[in-house]
Short mmCIF file of C-alpha atoms in Angstrom, two decimals:
data_model
loop_
_atom_site.label_atom_id
_atom_site.label_comp_id
_atom_site.label_asym_id
_atom_site.label_seq_id
_atom_site.Cartn_x
_atom_site.Cartn_y
_atom_site.Cartn_z
CA MET N 1 16.47 -70.30 32.36
CA SER N 2 15.09 -74.09 31.55
CA GLU N 3 17.19 -77.30 32.65
CA GLY N 4 19.79 -78.13 29.97
CA SER N 5 20.11 -74.22 28.95
CA THR N 6 23.63 -73.59 27.68
CA GLN N 7 23.38 -69.93 28.92
CA ARG N 8 25.31 -68.61 31.78
CA ARG N 9 23.87 -66.77 34.71
CA ILE N 10 25.29 -63.52 35.77
CA VAL N 11 25.01 -62.80 39.61
CA VAL N 12 25.25 -59.25 40.79
CA THR N 13 26.73 -59.58 44.28
CA GLY N 14 27.38 -55.81 45.23
CA VAL N 15 26.59 -52.36 44.23
CA GLY N 16 29.16 -49.65 43.94
CA MET N 17 28.09 -45.94 43.37
CA MET N 18 29.85 -42.74 43.11
CA THR N 19 27.34 -40.20 42.09
CA ALA N 20 26.56 -36.86 42.54
CA LEU N 21 24.31 -37.64 45.40
CA GLY N 22 27.50 -38.79 47.29
CA VAL N 23 30.72 -40.92 47.49
CA GLY N 24 29.62 -44.59 47.95
CA ARG N 25 26.43 -46.53 47.68
CA GLU N 26 25.42 -45.77 51.26
CA ALA N 27 26.03 -42.00 50.92
CA SER N 28 24.43 -41.85 47.40
CA TRP N 29 21.41 -43.97 48.76
CA ASP N 30 20.71 -41.86 51.79
CA ALA N 31 20.84 -38.86 49.71
CA LEU N 32 18.41 -40.19 47.29
CA LEU N 33 15.89 -41.45 50.07
CA ALA N 34 16.30 -37.57 51.57
CA GLY N 35 14.97 -36.31 48.18
CA GLU N 36 18.60 -34.44 47.19
CA ASN N 37 19.22 -34.48 43.47
CA GLY N 38 23.01 -33.62 43.42
CA ILE N 39 22.84 -30.92 40.98
CA GLY N 40 24.70 -27.91 41.61
CA PRO N 41 27.15 -25.31 40.19
CA VAL N 42 30.09 -26.62 38.07
CA THR N 43 33.25 -26.88 40.13
CA LEU N 44 35.64 -28.79 37.98
CA CYS N 45 36.05 -26.82 35.16
CA GLU N 46 36.12 -23.14 33.80
CA THR N 47 32.45 -22.36 32.73
CA SER N 48 32.48 -18.59 32.10
CA ASP N 49 32.40 -19.28 28.36
CA LEU N 50 29.64 -21.93 28.56
CA GLU N 51 25.81 -21.18 28.74
CA ALA N 52 25.31 -24.39 30.99
CA ARG N 53 27.02 -23.73 34.41
CA ILE N 54 25.21 -26.33 36.55
CA ALA N 55 25.87 -30.10 36.43
CA GLY N 56 25.75 -33.39 38.62
CA GLU N 57 29.44 -33.66 39.73
CA VAL N 58 30.89 -36.31 42.02
CA THR N 59 31.84 -34.09 44.85
CA GLY N 60 34.13 -35.01 48.09
CA PHE N 61 35.73 -37.49 46.19
CA ASP N 62 39.32 -38.16 47.05
CA PRO N 63 41.14 -40.89 44.58
CA LEU N 64 43.70 -41.54 47.44
CA ASP N 65 40.94 -43.15 49.77
CA PHE N 66 40.86 -45.78 46.72
CA ILE N 67 43.92 -45.92 45.21
CA ASP N 68 47.66 -45.59 45.68
CA ARG N 69 48.82 -42.05 44.91
CA LYS N 70 51.36 -43.29 42.39
CA GLU N 71 48.65 -45.14 40.28
CA ALA N 72 46.08 -42.20 40.89
CA ARG N 73 48.43 -39.64 39.29
CA ARG N 74 48.56 -41.95 36.06
CA MET N 75 44.75 -42.19 35.73
CA ASP N 76 41.92 -39.67 34.61
CA ARG N 77 39.01 -39.06 37.25
CA PHE N 78 36.75 -41.23 35.19
CA VAL N 79 39.07 -44.31 35.82
CA GLN N 80 39.51 -43.36 39.61
CA LEU N 81 36.05 -43.19 40.03
CA SER N 82 35.53 -46.69 38.35
CA ILE N 83 37.98 -48.15 40.65
CA ALA N 84 36.34 -46.61 43.66
CA ALA N 85 32.98 -47.73 42.68
CA THR N 86 34.22 -51.19 42.17
CA ARG N 87 35.84 -51.19 45.44
CA ASP N 88 32.57 -50.10 47.08
CA ALA N 89 31.03 -53.00 45.17
CA LEU N 90 33.40 -55.52 46.27
CA ASP N 91 33.19 -54.20 49.90
CA GLN N 92 29.74 -55.13 49.86
CA SER N 93 30.01 -58.48 48.04
CA ASN N 94 32.66 -60.06 50.23
CA LEU N 95 33.69 -61.59 46.72
CA ASP N 96 37.02 -63.44 46.72
CA ILE N 97 37.88 -62.58 43.26
CA SER N 98 41.08 -64.81 43.23
CA SER N 99 38.72 -67.72 43.58
CA ALA N 100 37.26 -67.36 40.29
CA ALA N 101 39.31 -64.90 38.53
CA ASP N 102 38.97 -66.03 34.91
CA GLU N 103 35.06 -66.15 35.34
CA ILE N 104 34.97 -62.58 36.56
CA GLY N 105 35.16 -59.64 34.32
CA ALA N 106 34.44 -55.99 34.33
CA MET N 107 31.75 -54.18 32.00
CA ILE N 108 31.85 -50.23 32.31
CA GLY N 109 29.43 -47.97 30.39
CA SER N 110 31.60 -44.91 29.09
CA GLY N 111 31.09 -43.12 25.97
CA MET N 112 34.15 -40.72 26.49
CA GLY N 113 36.75 -40.79 29.16
CA GLY N 114 40.02 -38.59 29.89
CA LEU N 115 38.63 -35.09 29.05
CA THR N 116 40.35 -33.67 31.93
CA TRP N 117 43.85 -35.36 30.89
CA LEU N 118 43.05 -34.60 27.35
CA GLU N 119 42.66 -30.78 27.82
CA ASP N 120 45.71 -30.72 30.44
CA GLN N 121 47.80 -32.07 27.77
CA PHE N 122 46.84 -29.71 25.23
CA GLN N 123 47.89 -26.92 27.42
CA VAL N 124 51.35 -28.90 27.92
CA LEU N 125 51.42 -28.91 24.29
CA PHE N 126 50.89 -25.50 23.69
CA GLU N 127 53.25 -24.21 26.42
CA LYS N 128 55.84 -26.63 26.53
CA GLY N 129 55.92 -28.40 23.39
CA PRO N 130 55.00 -31.95 22.07
CA GLY N 131 58.12 -33.22 23.95
CA ARG N 132 56.49 -32.84 27.54
CA ILE N 133 53.27 -34.75 26.85
CA SER N 134 52.94 -37.22 29.41
CA PRO N 135 53.33 -40.70 27.82
CA PHE N 136 50.02 -41.54 30.08
CA LEU N 137 48.03 -39.50 27.81
CA VAL N 138 46.55 -42.24 25.55
CA PRO N 139 46.11 -44.74 28.27
CA ALA N 140 44.20 -42.00 30.48
CA PHE N 141 42.03 -41.06 27.41
CA ILE N 142 40.68 -44.12 25.72
CA PRO N 143 37.17 -45.11 27.37
CA ASP N 144 37.73 -48.69 27.72
CA MET N 145 40.83 -47.97 30.29
CA ALA N 146 38.48 -47.78 32.99
CA ALA N 147 37.29 -51.46 32.39
CA GLY N 148 40.82 -52.64 31.74
CA GLN N 149 42.04 -50.75 34.84
CA VAL N 150 39.30 -52.08 37.29
CA SER N 151 40.39 -55.69 36.01
CA ILE N 152 44.18 -55.06 36.56
CA GLN N 153 43.43 -53.55 40.02
CA PHE N 154 41.29 -56.16 41.30
CA GLY N 155 42.69 -59.07 39.61
CA ALA N 156 39.72 -60.16 37.21
CA ARG N 157 41.00 -61.88 34.27
CA GLY N 158 37.45 -62.71 32.72
CA PRO N 159 36.14 -60.70 30.03
CA ASN N 160 36.37 -56.98 30.23
CA TYR N 161 34.35 -54.27 28.00
CA ASN N 162 33.42 -50.66 27.68
CA THR N 163 30.11 -50.07 26.29
#
């Protein structure tokens, strides 16, 4: 960046990882260095009607290690994983968000989210009718909810985006 530039710098101060290799940056990194790939049989959904039955799932993840039980019940797994990865990154960074909350935001890449909730709520719709669908369905389903919940959970008031 040249002197007098109006561009602002972005600083990465911590890394958070919830991957098929492990829960947390250390477990993921250690597994990567050991040559593991994290690919295995699908366990999170029924695959009997599918041709593909292997995936890179995040196994051993307990959202209650990172999120209050009541809040976790209102979130789809992709949001829970986003919050957990953010907590992992913040723990490494030692960043005090409150000191610059308006300057700190969240950007998360997610093309689709909330499929678990969507599937569950379709089942509720078919079995119990529309009156029993959770009021949290739409907030659990939209992809930008991950960045929004990360911002809410950690008090970041800067820009938040889903890409």
